[in-house]
Amino acid sequence: MELKKKNWQQITINDYMELQDIIIREEAVDVEVGIVALLCGVDEDEIGDLSIVEYQRLRREAQFIATFPEVHNKAPKNITIGDKKYEVITNMRKLTTAQYIDFQTYLKMGDGVNNLPNLLSVFIVPKGSKYGDESYNIDKLKNDIKEYLPVTTAFEMCGFFQKAFLNSIKNILFYLELKMRKGKTEKEKEVKKALQEIRLAIRGGGFTKLTQ
C-alpha cells in the first residue's frame, strides 16, 4: 500500500475537514490510523490488515501532516480546478456589486475552513462567464473547490482577498473622511464618528481573519 497524498499540496479542503475530525479523537492510535487511511485513500479497516512493518513505513511517510506549511497571501489570475479552467478576479475594482455583497455575506458566516468554498466562489469564475450567470452552476463550483482545490492554495487565496477587501474598505473610508472633514452638522459629526470607529475596528483586528 502507498500514500496517495504525499504532501500538503495534495491535501484538498475536503481532506483538511476530515483531518480536523480525525485529530480530535481521544486515542492517539486512532488518530494515526485515521490519518494513514485518509492519506492512502482507503477504509480504516484495511489499515488494520497491514503488517506492522508496512504500517510503520506508512506512518513515517505520513509525518509531513504534523506541520502545516507556511502560506503567503497570493492568488493566481487563472486556475484549474478538477478538469476545468477558471479566471480569478484579483482586482477588486472589477468586482460587481453582487460579488461585493456576497463576499460580505459569506464573511459573516464565519472563518471556518468549511466556509472557504463559499468565499472563493465569489472570485473564481469560469472563463467566458460572468459571476452568477446561468452558464455555470455555482453550487457545483463550490463543491469542486472543496473536492479538488489544495487547502494551502485556498488559504493563500483567502488571505489575498481578505487583504484586498480591507484595503478597498480603507480607500472608501479615506474618501468619505475627506468629504466629511469640514462637516459641522450633528448628522455629519455622527457619520465622522462612525467612520472613525470602522477604521479602529480594522486596525484592532475587528474584522474576521480568514486564514486562522
mmCIF file with all atom_site columns, C-alpha atoms in Angstrom:
data_model
loop_
_atom_site.group_PDB
_atom_site.id
_atom_site.type_symbol
_atom_site.label_atom_id
_atom_site.label_alt_id
_atom_site.label_comp_id
_atom_site.label_asym_id
_atom_site.label_entity_id
_atom_site.label_seq_id
_atom_site.pdbx_PDB_ins_code
_atom_site.Cartn_x
_atom_site.Cartn_y
_atom_site.Cartn_z
_atom_site.occupancy
_atom_site.B_iso_or_equiv
_atom_site.pdbx_formal_charge
_atom_site.auth_seq_id
_atom_site.auth_comp_id
_atom_site.auth_asym_id
_atom_site.auth_atom_id
_atom_site.pdbx_PDB_model_num
ATOM 1   C CA . MET A 1 1   ? 0.000   0.000  0.000   1.00 0.00 ? 1   MET A CA 1
ATOM 2   C CA . GLU A 1 2   ? 1.185   3.523  -0.778  1.00 0.00 ? 2   GLU A CA 1
ATOM 3   C CA . LEU A 1 3   ? 0.193   7.034  0.248   1.00 0.00 ? 3   LEU A CA 1
ATOM 4   C CA . LYS A 1 4   ? -1.936  8.734  -2.401  1.00 0.00 ? 4   LYS A CA 1
ATOM 5   C CA . LYS A 1 5   ? -1.477  12.093 -0.668  1.00 0.00 ? 5   LYS A CA 1
ATOM 6   C CA . LYS A 1 6   ? 2.235   12.643 -0.089  1.00 0.00 ? 6   LYS A CA 1
ATOM 7   C CA . ASN A 1 7   ? 2.438   16.380 0.645   1.00 0.00 ? 7   ASN A CA 1
ATOM 8   C CA . TRP A 1 8   ? 0.250   19.299 1.683   1.00 0.00 ? 8   TRP A CA 1
ATOM 9   C CA . GLN A 1 9   ? -0.206  20.436 -1.916  1.00 0.00 ? 9   GLN A CA 1
ATOM 10  C CA . GLN A 1 10  ? -2.250  17.272 -2.463  1.00 0.00 ? 10  GLN A CA 1
ATOM 11  C CA . ILE A 1 11  ? -4.499  17.841 0.562   1.00 0.00 ? 11  ILE A CA 1
ATOM 12  C CA . THR A 1 12  ? -7.825  19.291 -0.540  1.00 0.00 ? 12  THR A CA 1
ATOM 13  C CA . ILE A 1 13  ? -10.220 21.383 1.510   1.00 0.00 ? 13  ILE A CA 1
ATOM 14  C CA . ASN A 1 14  ? -12.366 18.285 1.970   1.00 0.00 ? 14  ASN A CA 1
ATOM 15  C CA . ASP A 1 15  ? -9.337  16.275 3.154   1.00 0.00 ? 15  ASP A CA 1
ATOM 16  C CA . TYR A 1 16  ? -8.490  19.022 5.620   1.00 0.00 ? 16  TYR A CA 1
ATOM 17  C CA . MET A 1 17  ? -12.010 18.980 7.035   1.00 0.00 ? 17  MET A CA 1
ATOM 18  C CA . GLU A 1 18  ? -11.768 15.214 7.515   1.00 0.00 ? 18  GLU A CA 1
ATOM 19  C CA . LEU A 1 19  ? -8.402  15.640 9.219   1.00 0.00 ? 19  LEU A CA 1
ATOM 20  C CA . GLN A 1 20  ? -9.955  18.089 11.658  1.00 0.00 ? 20  GLN A CA 1
ATOM 21  C CA . ASP A 1 21  ? -12.445 15.401 12.680  1.00 0.00 ? 21  ASP A CA 1
ATOM 22  C CA . ILE A 1 22  ? -9.724  12.756 12.996  1.00 0.00 ? 22  ILE A CA 1
ATOM 23  C CA . ILE A 1 23  ? -7.301  14.701 15.181  1.00 0.00 ? 23  ILE A CA 1
ATOM 24  C CA . ILE A 1 24  ? -9.864  15.296 17.923  1.00 0.00 ? 24  ILE A CA 1
ATOM 25  C CA . ARG A 1 25  ? -10.200 11.572 18.638  1.00 0.00 ? 25  ARG A CA 1
ATOM 26  C CA . GLU A 1 26  ? -9.338  10.574 22.185  1.00 0.00 ? 26  GLU A CA 1
ATOM 27  C CA . GLU A 1 27  ? -6.880  7.758  21.415  1.00 0.00 ? 27  GLU A CA 1
ATOM 28  C CA . ALA A 1 28  ? -3.586  8.616  19.700  1.00 0.00 ? 28  ALA A CA 1
ATOM 29  C CA . VAL A 1 29  ? -3.502  5.298  17.834  1.00 0.00 ? 29  VAL A CA 1
ATOM 30  C CA . ASP A 1 30  ? -6.966  6.015  16.393  1.00 0.00 ? 30  ASP A CA 1
ATOM 31  C CA . VAL A 1 31  ? -5.704  9.374  15.188  1.00 0.00 ? 31  VAL A CA 1
ATOM 32  C CA . GLU A 1 32  ? -2.686  7.791  13.498  1.00 0.00 ? 32  GLU A CA 1
ATOM 33  C CA . VAL A 1 33  ? -4.729  5.058  11.809  1.00 0.00 ? 33  VAL A CA 1
ATOM 34  C CA . GLY A 1 34  ? -7.289  7.614  10.628  1.00 0.00 ? 34  GLY A CA 1
ATOM 35  C CA . ILE A 1 35  ? -4.629  9.859  9.127   1.00 0.00 ? 35  ILE A CA 1
ATOM 36  C CA . VAL A 1 36  ? -2.835  6.992  7.356   1.00 0.00 ? 36  VAL A CA 1
ATOM 37  C CA . ALA A 1 37  ? -6.144  5.700  5.966   1.00 0.00 ? 37  ALA A CA 1
ATOM 38  C CA . LEU A 1 38  ? -7.089  9.151  4.701   1.00 0.00 ? 38  LEU A CA 1
ATOM 39  C CA . LEU A 1 39  ? -3.733  9.688  3.017   1.00 0.00 ? 39  LEU A CA 1
ATOM 40  C CA . CYS A 1 40  ? -3.900  6.235  1.423   1.00 0.00 ? 40  CYS A CA 1
ATOM 41  C CA . GLY A 1 41  ? -7.492  6.724  0.321   1.00 0.00 ? 41  GLY A CA 1
ATOM 42  C CA . VAL A 1 42  ? -8.745  3.518  1.967   1.00 0.00 ? 42  VAL A CA 1
ATOM 43  C CA . ASP A 1 43  ? -11.057 2.478  4.793   1.00 0.00 ? 43  ASP A CA 1
ATOM 44  C CA . GLU A 1 44  ? -9.513  2.273  8.235   1.00 0.00 ? 44  GLU A CA 1
ATOM 45  C CA . ASP A 1 45  ? -10.299 -1.468 8.363   1.00 0.00 ? 45  ASP A CA 1
ATOM 46  C CA . GLU A 1 46  ? -7.802  -2.007 5.554   1.00 0.00 ? 46  GLU A CA 1
ATOM 47  C CA . ILE A 1 47  ? -5.067  -0.378 7.617   1.00 0.00 ? 47  ILE A CA 1
ATOM 48  C CA . GLY A 1 48  ? -5.753  -2.923 10.355  1.00 0.00 ? 48  GLY A CA 1
ATOM 49  C CA . ASP A 1 49  ? -4.949  -5.758 7.926   1.00 0.00 ? 49  ASP A CA 1
ATOM 50  C CA . LEU A 1 50  ? -1.465  -4.436 7.145   1.00 0.00 ? 50  LEU A CA 1
ATOM 51  C CA . SER A 1 51  ? 1.692   -5.954 8.579   1.00 0.00 ? 51  SER A CA 1
ATOM 52  C CA . ILE A 1 52  ? 3.201   -3.883 11.363  1.00 0.00 ? 52  ILE A CA 1
ATOM 53  C CA . VAL A 1 53  ? 6.273   -3.259 9.203   1.00 0.00 ? 53  VAL A CA 1
ATOM 54  C CA . GLU A 1 54  ? 4.196   -1.819 6.349   1.00 0.00 ? 54  GLU A CA 1
ATOM 55  C CA . TYR A 1 55  ? 2.081   0.238  8.725   1.00 0.00 ? 55  TYR A CA 1
ATOM 56  C CA . GLN A 1 56  ? 5.161   1.744  10.389  1.00 0.00 ? 56  GLN A CA 1
ATOM 57  C CA . ARG A 1 57  ? 6.525   2.708  6.945   1.00 0.00 ? 57  ARG A CA 1
ATOM 58  C CA . LEU A 1 58  ? 3.293   4.450  6.004   1.00 0.00 ? 58  LEU A CA 1
ATOM 59  C CA . ARG A 1 59  ? 3.159   6.104  9.423   1.00 0.00 ? 59  ARG A CA 1
ATOM 60  C CA . ARG A 1 60  ? 6.661   7.565  8.869   1.00 0.00 ? 60  ARG A CA 1
ATOM 61  C CA . GLU A 1 61  ? 5.763   8.782  5.386   1.00 0.00 ? 61  GLU A CA 1
ATOM 62  C CA . ALA A 1 62  ? 2.659   10.483 6.805   1.00 0.00 ? 62  ALA A CA 1
ATOM 63  C CA . GLN A 1 63  ? 4.662   12.592 9.255   1.00 0.00 ? 63  GLN A CA 1
ATOM 64  C CA . PHE A 1 64  ? 4.513   15.608 6.916   1.00 0.00 ? 64  PHE A CA 1
ATOM 65  C CA . ILE A 1 65  ? 0.924   16.116 8.058   1.00 0.00 ? 65  ILE A CA 1
ATOM 66  C CA . ALA A 1 66  ? 2.152   17.195 11.514  1.00 0.00 ? 66  ALA A CA 1
ATOM 67  C CA . THR A 1 67  ? 3.414   20.555 10.222  1.00 0.00 ? 67  THR A CA 1
ATOM 68  C CA . PHE A 1 68  ? 1.207   22.853 8.195   1.00 0.00 ? 68  PHE A CA 1
ATOM 69  C CA . PRO A 1 69  ? 3.346   24.730 5.650   1.00 0.00 ? 69  PRO A CA 1
ATOM 70  C CA . GLU A 1 70  ? 3.785   28.489 5.721   1.00 0.00 ? 70  GLU A CA 1
ATOM 71  C CA . VAL A 1 71  ? 1.326   30.176 3.397   1.00 0.00 ? 71  VAL A CA 1
ATOM 72  C CA . HIS A 1 72  ? 1.537   33.598 1.783   1.00 0.00 ? 72  HIS A CA 1
ATOM 73  C CA . ASN A 1 73  ? -1.255  35.899 0.679   1.00 0.00 ? 73  ASN A CA 1
ATOM 74  C CA . LYS A 1 74  ? -1.389  35.388 -3.063  1.00 0.00 ? 74  LYS A CA 1
ATOM 75  C CA . ALA A 1 75  ? -3.827  34.455 -5.800  1.00 0.00 ? 75  ALA A CA 1
ATOM 76  C CA . PRO A 1 76  ? -3.259  33.322 -9.394  1.00 0.00 ? 76  PRO A CA 1
ATOM 77  C CA . LYS A 1 77  ? -5.024  35.050 -12.262 1.00 0.00 ? 77  LYS A CA 1
ATOM 78  C CA . ASN A 1 78  ? -6.035  31.684 -13.706 1.00 0.00 ? 78  ASN A CA 1
ATOM 79  C CA . ILE A 1 79  ? -6.584  28.335 -12.041 1.00 0.00 ? 79  ILE A CA 1
ATOM 80  C CA . THR A 1 80  ? -7.579  24.784 -12.960 1.00 0.00 ? 80  THR A CA 1
ATOM 81  C CA . ILE A 1 81  ? -9.941  23.002 -10.563 1.00 0.00 ? 81  ILE A CA 1
ATOM 82  C CA . GLY A 1 82  ? -10.629 19.403 -11.438 1.00 0.00 ? 82  GLY A CA 1
ATOM 83  C CA . ASP A 1 83  ? -10.567 19.417 -15.219 1.00 0.00 ? 83  ASP A CA 1
ATOM 84  C CA . LYS A 1 84  ? -11.942 22.929 -15.720 1.00 0.00 ? 84  LYS A CA 1
ATOM 85  C CA . LYS A 1 85  ? -10.177 26.245 -16.207 1.00 0.00 ? 85  LYS A CA 1
ATOM 86  C CA . TYR A 1 86  ? -11.239 29.381 -14.353 1.00 0.00 ? 86  TYR A CA 1
ATOM 87  C CA . GLU A 1 87  ? -10.406 33.053 -14.226 1.00 0.00 ? 87  GLU A CA 1
ATOM 88  C CA . VAL A 1 88  ? -9.617  34.516 -10.811 1.00 0.00 ? 88  VAL A CA 1
ATOM 89  C CA . ILE A 1 89  ? -10.774 38.092 -10.185 1.00 0.00 ? 89  ILE A CA 1
ATOM 90  C CA . THR A 1 90  ? -7.853  39.621 -8.275  1.00 0.00 ? 90  THR A CA 1
ATOM 91  C CA . ASN A 1 91  ? -8.670  43.278 -8.957  1.00 0.00 ? 91  ASN A CA 1
ATOM 92  C CA . MET A 1 92  ? -11.327 44.500 -6.534  1.00 0.00 ? 92  MET A CA 1
ATOM 93  C CA . ARG A 1 93  ? -12.319 47.245 -8.954  1.00 0.00 ? 93  ARG A CA 1
ATOM 94  C CA . LYS A 1 94  ? -13.543 44.582 -11.354 1.00 0.00 ? 94  LYS A CA 1
ATOM 95  C CA . LEU A 1 95  ? -15.961 43.077 -8.857  1.00 0.00 ? 95  LEU A CA 1
ATOM 96  C CA . THR A 1 96  ? -19.655 43.509 -9.471  1.00 0.00 ? 96  THR A CA 1
ATOM 97  C CA . THR A 1 97  ? -21.944 44.780 -6.735  1.00 0.00 ? 97  THR A CA 1
ATOM 98  C CA . ALA A 1 98  ? -23.328 41.238 -6.403  1.00 0.00 ? 98  ALA A CA 1
ATOM 99  C CA . GLN A 1 99  ? -19.852 39.834 -5.772  1.00 0.00 ? 99  GLN A CA 1
ATOM 100 C CA . TYR A 1 100 ? -19.063 42.526 -3.226  1.00 0.00 ? 100 TYR A CA 1
ATOM 101 C CA . ILE A 1 101 ? -22.305 41.887 -1.331  1.00 0.00 ? 101 ILE A CA 1
ATOM 102 C CA . ASP A 1 102 ? -21.938 38.095 -1.457  1.00 0.00 ? 102 ASP A CA 1
ATOM 103 C CA . PHE A 1 103 ? -18.374 38.278 -0.125  1.00 0.00 ? 103 PHE A CA 1
ATOM 104 C CA . GLN A 1 104 ? -19.503 40.366 2.836   1.00 0.00 ? 104 GLN A CA 1
ATOM 105 C CA . THR A 1 105 ? -22.371 37.938 3.441   1.00 0.00 ? 105 THR A CA 1
ATOM 106 C CA . TYR A 1 106 ? -20.028 34.942 3.428   1.00 0.00 ? 106 TYR A CA 1
ATOM 107 C CA . LEU A 1 107 ? -17.613 36.717 5.775   1.00 0.00 ? 107 LEU A CA 1
ATOM 108 C CA . LYS A 1 108 ? -20.378 36.961 8.347   1.00 0.00 ? 108 LYS A CA 1
ATOM 109 C CA . MET A 1 109 ? -20.849 33.186 8.159   1.00 0.00 ? 109 MET A CA 1
ATOM 110 C CA . GLY A 1 110 ? -17.513 32.678 9.943   1.00 0.00 ? 110 GLY A CA 1
ATOM 111 C CA . ASP A 1 111 ? -13.894 31.895 9.172   1.00 0.00 ? 111 ASP A CA 1
ATOM 112 C CA . GLY A 1 112 ? -14.034 28.090 9.399   1.00 0.00 ? 112 GLY A CA 1
ATOM 113 C CA . VAL A 1 113 ? -12.445 26.004 6.668   1.00 0.00 ? 113 VAL A CA 1
ATOM 114 C CA . ASN A 1 114 ? -15.911 24.837 5.587   1.00 0.00 ? 114 ASN A CA 1
ATOM 115 C CA . ASN A 1 115 ? -16.624 28.423 4.520   1.00 0.00 ? 115 ASN A CA 1
ATOM 116 C CA . LEU A 1 116 ? -13.665 28.580 2.122   1.00 0.00 ? 116 LEU A CA 1
ATOM 117 C CA . PRO A 1 117 ? -15.604 27.288 -0.933  1.00 0.00 ? 117 PRO A CA 1
ATOM 118 C CA . ASN A 1 118 ? -18.244 29.989 -0.426  1.00 0.00 ? 118 ASN A CA 1
ATOM 119 C CA . LEU A 1 119 ? -15.679 32.778 -0.153  1.00 0.00 ? 119 LEU A CA 1
ATOM 120 C CA . LEU A 1 120 ? -13.594 31.613 -3.092  1.00 0.00 ? 120 LEU A CA 1
ATOM 121 C CA . SER A 1 121 ? -16.617 31.110 -5.353  1.00 0.00 ? 121 SER A CA 1
ATOM 122 C CA . VAL A 1 122 ? -17.034 34.898 -5.379  1.00 0.00 ? 122 VAL A CA 1
ATOM 123 C CA . PHE A 1 123 ? -13.709 35.371 -7.162  1.00 0.00 ? 123 PHE A CA 1
ATOM 124 C CA . ILE A 1 124 ? -13.397 32.176 -9.231  1.00 0.00 ? 124 ILE A CA 1
ATOM 125 C CA . VAL A 1 125 ? -15.407 32.365 -12.446 1.00 0.00 ? 125 VAL A CA 1
ATOM 126 C CA . PRO A 1 126 ? -15.360 30.019 -15.475 1.00 0.00 ? 126 PRO A CA 1
ATOM 127 C CA . LYS A 1 127 ? -13.602 31.537 -18.471 1.00 0.00 ? 127 LYS A CA 1
ATOM 128 C CA . GLY A 1 128 ? -16.121 33.240 -20.710 1.00 0.00 ? 128 GLY A CA 1
ATOM 129 C CA . SER A 1 129 ? -18.758 33.511 -17.966 1.00 0.00 ? 129 SER A CA 1
ATOM 130 C CA . LYS A 1 130 ? -19.929 36.278 -15.677 1.00 0.00 ? 130 LYS A CA 1
ATOM 131 C CA . TYR A 1 131 ? -20.376 35.853 -11.942 1.00 0.00 ? 131 TYR A CA 1
ATOM 132 C CA . GLY A 1 132 ? -23.633 34.113 -11.067 1.00 0.00 ? 132 GLY A CA 1
ATOM 133 C CA . ASP A 1 133 ? -24.979 33.816 -14.604 1.00 0.00 ? 133 ASP A CA 1
ATOM 134 C CA . GLU A 1 134 ? -26.707 30.706 -15.919 1.00 0.00 ? 134 GLU A CA 1
ATOM 135 C CA . SER A 1 135 ? -23.694 29.487 -17.903 1.00 0.00 ? 135 SER A CA 1
ATOM 136 C CA . TYR A 1 136 ? -22.433 27.622 -14.830 1.00 0.00 ? 136 TYR A CA 1
ATOM 137 C CA . ASN A 1 137 ? -23.720 26.091 -11.607 1.00 0.00 ? 137 ASN A CA 1
ATOM 138 C CA . ILE A 1 138 ? -22.193 27.984 -8.689  1.00 0.00 ? 138 ILE A CA 1
ATOM 139 C CA . ASP A 1 139 ? -23.127 25.237 -6.208  1.00 0.00 ? 139 ASP A CA 1
ATOM 140 C CA . LYS A 1 140 ? -21.208 22.717 -8.303  1.00 0.00 ? 140 LYS A CA 1
ATOM 141 C CA . LEU A 1 141 ? -18.271 25.138 -8.411  1.00 0.00 ? 141 LEU A CA 1
ATOM 142 C CA . LYS A 1 142 ? -18.282 25.340 -4.608  1.00 0.00 ? 142 LYS A CA 1
ATOM 143 C CA . ASN A 1 143 ? -18.299 21.544 -4.415  1.00 0.00 ? 143 ASN A CA 1
ATOM 144 C CA . ASP A 1 144 ? -15.424 21.286 -6.920  1.00 0.00 ? 144 ASP A CA 1
ATOM 145 C CA . ILE A 1 145 ? -13.431 23.836 -4.904  1.00 0.00 ? 145 ILE A CA 1
ATOM 146 C CA . LYS A 1 146 ? -13.982 21.696 -1.821  1.00 0.00 ? 146 LYS A CA 1
ATOM 147 C CA . GLU A 1 147 ? -13.100 18.425 -3.579  1.00 0.00 ? 147 GLU A CA 1
ATOM 148 C CA . TYR A 1 148 ? -10.154 19.458 -5.746  1.00 0.00 ? 148 TYR A CA 1
ATOM 149 C CA . LEU A 1 149 ? -8.518  22.688 -4.585  1.00 0.00 ? 149 LEU A CA 1
ATOM 150 C CA . PRO A 1 150 ? -5.459  22.238 -2.303  1.00 0.00 ? 150 PRO A CA 1
ATOM 151 C CA . VAL A 1 151 ? -6.200  23.681 1.117   1.00 0.00 ? 151 VAL A CA 1
ATOM 152 C CA . THR A 1 152 ? -2.866  25.544 1.063   1.00 0.00 ? 152 THR A CA 1
ATOM 153 C CA . THR A 1 153 ? -3.917  27.326 -2.137  1.00 0.00 ? 153 THR A CA 1
ATOM 154 C CA . ALA A 1 154 ? -7.319  28.074 -0.603  1.00 0.00 ? 154 ALA A CA 1
ATOM 155 C CA . PHE A 1 155 ? -5.758  29.695 2.473   1.00 0.00 ? 155 PHE A CA 1
ATOM 156 C CA . GLU A 1 156 ? -3.340  31.723 0.324   1.00 0.00 ? 156 GLU A CA 1
ATOM 157 C CA . MET A 1 157 ? -6.141  32.971 -1.907  1.00 0.00 ? 157 MET A CA 1
ATOM 158 C CA . CYS A 1 158 ? -8.431  33.837 1.016   1.00 0.00 ? 158 CYS A CA 1
ATOM 159 C CA . GLY A 1 159 ? -5.602  35.735 2.695   1.00 0.00 ? 159 GLY A CA 1
ATOM 160 C CA . PHE A 1 160 ? -5.058  37.692 -0.511  1.00 0.00 ? 160 PHE A CA 1
ATOM 161 C CA . PHE A 1 161 ? -8.745  38.533 -0.914  1.00 0.00 ? 161 PHE A CA 1
ATOM 162 C CA . GLN A 1 162 ? -9.154  39.499 2.720   1.00 0.00 ? 162 GLN A CA 1
ATOM 163 C CA . LYS A 1 163 ? -6.245  41.933 2.462   1.00 0.00 ? 163 LYS A CA 1
ATOM 164 C CA . ALA A 1 164 ? -7.553  43.338 -0.828  1.00 0.00 ? 164 ALA A CA 1
ATOM 165 C CA . PHE A 1 165 ? -11.039 43.667 0.656   1.00 0.00 ? 165 PHE A CA 1
ATOM 166 C CA . LEU A 1 166 ? -9.772  45.554 3.711   1.00 0.00 ? 166 LEU A CA 1
ATOM 167 C CA . ASN A 1 167 ? -7.637  47.836 1.514   1.00 0.00 ? 167 ASN A CA 1
ATOM 168 C CA . SER A 1 168 ? -10.742 48.583 -0.521  1.00 0.00 ? 168 SER A CA 1
ATOM 169 C CA . ILE A 1 169 ? -12.627 49.497 2.656   1.00 0.00 ? 169 ILE A CA 1
ATOM 170 C CA . LYS A 1 170 ? -9.753  51.734 3.770   1.00 0.00 ? 170 LYS A CA 1
ATOM 171 C CA . ASN A 1 171 ? -9.783  53.584 0.440   1.00 0.00 ? 171 ASN A CA 1
ATOM 172 C CA . ILE A 1 172 ? -13.522 54.146 0.742   1.00 0.00 ? 172 ILE A CA 1
ATOM 173 C CA . LEU A 1 173 ? -13.087 55.379 4.313   1.00 0.00 ? 173 LEU A CA 1
ATOM 174 C CA . PHE A 1 174 ? -10.324 57.761 3.253   1.00 0.00 ? 174 PHE A CA 1
ATOM 175 C CA . TYR A 1 175 ? -12.545 59.219 0.526   1.00 0.00 ? 175 TYR A CA 1
ATOM 176 C CA . LEU A 1 176 ? -15.526 59.604 2.859   1.00 0.00 ? 176 LEU A CA 1
ATOM 177 C CA . GLU A 1 177 ? -13.387 61.153 5.601   1.00 0.00 ? 177 GLU A CA 1
ATOM 178 C CA . LEU A 1 178 ? -12.116 63.744 3.137   1.00 0.00 ? 178 LEU A CA 1
ATOM 179 C CA . LYS A 1 179 ? -15.678 64.537 2.141   1.00 0.00 ? 179 LYS A CA 1
ATOM 180 C CA . MET A 1 180 ? -16.764 64.834 5.773   1.00 0.00 ? 180 MET A CA 1
ATOM 181 C CA . ARG A 1 181 ? -13.699 66.656 7.117   1.00 0.00 ? 181 ARG A CA 1
ATOM 182 C CA . LYS A 1 182 ? -15.471 70.009 7.304   1.00 0.00 ? 182 LYS A CA 1
ATOM 183 C CA . GLY A 1 183 ? -18.800 68.606 8.369   1.00 0.00 ? 183 GLY A CA 1
ATOM 184 C CA . LYS A 1 184 ? -20.268 70.560 11.294  1.00 0.00 ? 184 LYS A CA 1
ATOM 185 C CA . THR A 1 185 ? -23.882 69.443 11.486  1.00 0.00 ? 185 THR A CA 1
ATOM 186 C CA . GLU A 1 186 ? -24.864 66.822 14.058  1.00 0.00 ? 186 GLU A CA 1
ATOM 187 C CA . LYS A 1 187 ? -25.581 64.290 11.312  1.00 0.00 ? 187 LYS A CA 1
ATOM 188 C CA . GLU A 1 188 ? -22.195 64.853 9.723   1.00 0.00 ? 188 GLU A CA 1
ATOM 189 C CA . LYS A 1 189 ? -20.500 64.529 13.113  1.00 0.00 ? 189 LYS A CA 1
ATOM 190 C CA . GLU A 1 190 ? -22.246 61.198 13.646  1.00 0.00 ? 190 GLU A CA 1
ATOM 191 C CA . VAL A 1 191 ? -21.030 59.953 10.277  1.00 0.00 ? 191 VAL A CA 1
ATOM 192 C CA . LYS A 1 192 ? -17.471 61.060 11.054  1.00 0.00 ? 192 LYS A CA 1
ATOM 193 C CA . LYS A 1 193 ? -17.597 59.197 14.369  1.00 0.00 ? 193 LYS A CA 1
ATOM 194 C CA . ALA A 1 194 ? -18.896 56.047 12.676  1.00 0.00 ? 194 ALA A CA 1
ATOM 195 C CA . LEU A 1 195 ? -16.085 56.206 10.100  1.00 0.00 ? 195 LEU A CA 1
ATOM 196 C CA . GLN A 1 196 ? -13.510 56.536 12.876  1.00 0.00 ? 196 GLN A CA 1
ATOM 197 C CA . GLU A 1 197 ? -14.969 53.502 14.670  1.00 0.00 ? 197 GLU A CA 1
ATOM 198 C CA . ILE A 1 198 ? -14.760 51.415 11.486  1.00 0.00 ? 198 ILE A CA 1
ATOM 199 C CA . ARG A 1 199 ? -11.131 52.418 10.981  1.00 0.00 ? 199 ARG A CA 1
ATOM 200 C CA . LEU A 1 200 ? -10.307 51.477 14.592  1.00 0.00 ? 200 LEU A CA 1
ATOM 201 C CA . ALA A 1 201 ? -12.015 48.112 14.134  1.00 0.00 ? 201 ALA A CA 1
ATOM 202 C CA . ILE A 1 202 ? -9.827  47.400 11.108  1.00 0.00 ? 202 ILE A CA 1
ATOM 203 C CA . ARG A 1 203 ? -6.634  48.392 12.945  1.00 0.00 ? 203 ARG A CA 1
ATOM 204 C CA . GLY A 1 204 ? -7.579  46.391 16.018  1.00 0.00 ? 204 GLY A CA 1
ATOM 205 C CA . GLY A 1 205 ? -8.391  43.206 14.151  1.00 0.00 ? 205 GLY A CA 1
ATOM 206 C CA . GLY A 1 206 ? -12.121 43.651 14.494  1.00 0.00 ? 206 GLY A CA 1
ATOM 207 C CA . PHE A 1 207 ? -12.626 42.089 11.080  1.00 0.00 ? 207 PHE A CA 1
ATOM 208 C CA . THR A 1 208 ? -12.511 38.340 10.599  1.00 0.00 ? 208 THR A CA 1
ATOM 209 C CA . LYS A 1 209 ? -9.172  36.771 9.694   1.00 0.00 ? 209 LYS A CA 1
ATOM 210 C CA . LEU A 1 210 ? -9.887  34.091 7.121   1.00 0.00 ? 210 LEU A CA 1
ATOM 211 C CA . THR A 1 211 ? -6.700  32.089 7.308   1.00 0.00 ? 211 THR A CA 1
ATOM 212 C CA . GLN A 1 212 ? -6.630  31.296 11.002  1.00 0.00 ? 212 GLN A CA 1
#
